[in-house]
Amino acid sequence: MKREWREIARGDTRAQWAGFYVTINSKGTIVLNRAAYERLGSPTAFHLLYDSANNTIGLKPTSSAMRNAYPAHTSGRHGGRKVSAYRLVTECSSTSTKPSSSPTPRSIPTVS
């Protein structure tokens, strides 16, 4: 039997998880992949922000010693982090805290 192999080009597209990825589930757990976590400066904790006018959730890098700081716990073995933000779900019941079946990717702004 003669095989007719053909080489499949790799292309210039990045892997799915190489970009920034942040998600929140219905229990308020916010998960950041390593790329997003490092882009935010690899903080030990975050201040959790909510803008009701624009229905937007924000994470502001901070020290775990600061008041109202939510610690960033290790998530998985590839450098991701998770933030337990159940209080956000209970106090700000909004559509942004409910997981979407088709999330829209958004860029993570640089923090200065």
CSV table of C-alpha atoms in Angstrom, one decimal:
chain,number,residue,atom,x,y,z
A,1,MET,CA,0.0,0.0,0.0
A,2,LYS,CA,1.5,3.3,-1.1
A,3,ARG,CA,0.8,6.3,1.2
A,4,GLU,CA,0.2,9.8,-0.2
A,5,TRP,CA,1.2,12.1,2.6
A,6,ARG,CA,0.6,15.8,2.3
A,7,GLU,CA,2.0,18.4,4.7
A,8,ILE,CA,-0.4,20.7,6.5
A,9,ALA,CA,0.8,24.2,6.8
A,10,ARG,CA,0.9,25.6,10.3
A,11,GLY,CA,-0.1,29.2,9.4
A,12,ASP,CA,0.4,32.4,11.4
A,13,THR,CA,-2.6,32.1,13.6
A,14,ARG,CA,-2.1,32.0,17.3
A,15,ALA,CA,-3.4,29.3,19.5
A,16,GLN,CA,-6.8,30.0,21.2
A,17,TRP,CA,-5.4,30.3,24.7
A,18,ALA,CA,-2.4,32.5,23.7
A,19,GLY,CA,-4.5,35.6,23.7
A,20,PHE,CA,-6.2,37.2,26.7
A,21,TYR,CA,-9.1,35.2,28.1
A,22,VAL,CA,-11.3,36.2,31.1
A,23,THR,CA,-14.6,34.6,32.0
A,24,ILE,CA,-17.1,34.7,34.9
A,25,ASN,CA,-19.5,31.9,35.9
A,26,SER,CA,-22.8,32.0,37.6
A,27,LYS,CA,-21.2,31.5,41.0
A,28,GLY,CA,-19.1,34.6,40.6
A,29,THR,CA,-15.7,33.0,39.9
A,30,ILE,CA,-13.7,35.1,37.6
A,31,VAL,CA,-11.0,33.2,35.8
A,32,LEU,CA,-8.0,34.8,33.9
A,33,ASN,CA,-5.6,33.0,31.7
A,34,ARG,CA,-1.9,33.5,32.2
A,35,ALA,CA,-1.6,36.0,29.4
A,36,ALA,CA,-4.3,38.3,30.9
A,37,TYR,CA,-2.9,37.9,34.4
A,38,GLU,CA,0.6,38.9,33.3
A,39,ARG,CA,-0.7,41.8,31.2
A,40,LEU,CA,-2.3,43.2,34.4
A,41,GLY,CA,1.0,43.1,36.2
A,42,SER,CA,0.7,39.7,38.0
A,43,PRO,CA,-0.9,41.3,41.1
A,44,THR,CA,-1.6,39.3,44.3
A,45,ALA,CA,-5.1,40.7,44.4
A,46,PHE,CA,-7.7,42.8,42.6
A,47,HIS,CA,-10.2,45.5,43.5
A,48,LEU,CA,-13.5,44.4,42.0
A,49,LEU,CA,-15.3,47.3,40.3
A,50,TYR,CA,-18.8,47.5,38.8
A,51,ASP,CA,-20.3,50.1,36.5
A,52,SER,CA,-24.1,49.7,36.5
A,53,ALA,CA,-24.6,52.4,33.8
A,54,ASN,CA,-22.6,50.4,31.3
A,55,ASN,CA,-23.2,47.0,32.9
A,56,THR,CA,-19.4,46.4,33.1
A,57,ILE,CA,-17.2,44.5,35.5
A,58,GLY,CA,-13.6,45.7,36.1
A,59,LEU,CA,-10.6,44.3,37.9
A,60,LYS,CA,-8.0,46.8,39.3
A,61,PRO,CA,-4.7,45.2,40.3
A,62,THR,CA,-3.8,45.9,43.9
A,63,SER,CA,-2.0,44.4,46.9
A,64,SER,CA,-3.6,41.7,49.0
A,65,ALA,CA,-3.0,44.0,52.1
A,66,MET,CA,-5.4,46.7,50.7
A,67,ARG,CA,-8.9,47.0,52.0
A,68,ASN,CA,-11.6,45.3,49.8
A,69,ALA,CA,-8.9,43.4,47.9
A,70,TYR,CA,-10.0,40.1,46.4
A,71,PRO,CA,-7.1,37.6,46.3
A,72,ALA,CA,-6.0,36.0,43.0
A,73,HIS,CA,-5.7,32.3,43.6
A,74,THR,CA,-3.9,29.9,41.3
A,75,SER,CA,-6.1,28.2,38.8
A,76,GLY,CA,-4.8,25.2,37.0
A,77,ARG,CA,-1.2,24.4,36.3
A,78,HIS,CA,-0.5,26.8,33.4
A,79,GLY,CA,-0.4,30.1,35.3
A,80,GLY,CA,-4.0,31.2,35.3
A,81,ARG,CA,-5.7,32.9,38.3
A,82,LYS,CA,-9.2,33.0,39.7
A,83,VAL,CA,-10.9,35.5,41.8
A,84,SER,CA,-13.9,34.5,43.9
A,85,ALA,CA,-16.5,37.3,43.4
A,86,TYR,CA,-19.7,35.8,44.6
A,87,ARG,CA,-20.6,39.0,46.3
A,88,LEU,CA,-20.7,40.7,42.9
A,89,VAL,CA,-23.4,38.2,41.7
A,90,THR,CA,-25.5,38.7,44.9
A,91,GLU,CA,-25.3,42.5,45.1
A,92,CYS,CA,-25.3,43.4,41.4
A,93,SER,CA,-27.6,40.9,39.8
A,94,SER,CA,-27.0,42.0,36.2
A,95,THR,CA,-26.8,40.3,32.9
A,96,SER,CA,-23.0,40.8,32.8
A,97,THR,CA,-22.6,38.3,35.7
A,98,LYS,CA,-24.4,35.6,33.9
A,99,PRO,CA,-22.3,33.5,31.5
A,100,SER,CA,-23.0,34.0,27.9
A,101,SER,CA,-23.3,31.1,25.4
A,102,SER,CA,-21.1,33.1,22.9
A,103,PRO,CA,-18.9,35.6,24.8
A,104,THR,CA,-17.6,38.5,22.9
A,105,PRO,CA,-13.8,38.9,23.2
A,106,ARG,CA,-12.7,42.2,24.6
A,107,SER,CA,-9.2,43.7,24.9
A,108,ILE,CA,-7.7,44.2,28.3
A,109,PRO,CA,-6.5,47.8,28.7
A,110,THR,CA,-3.1,48.6,30.0
A,111,VAL,CA,-3.0,49.6,33.6
A,112,SER,CA,-0.6,52.5,34.3
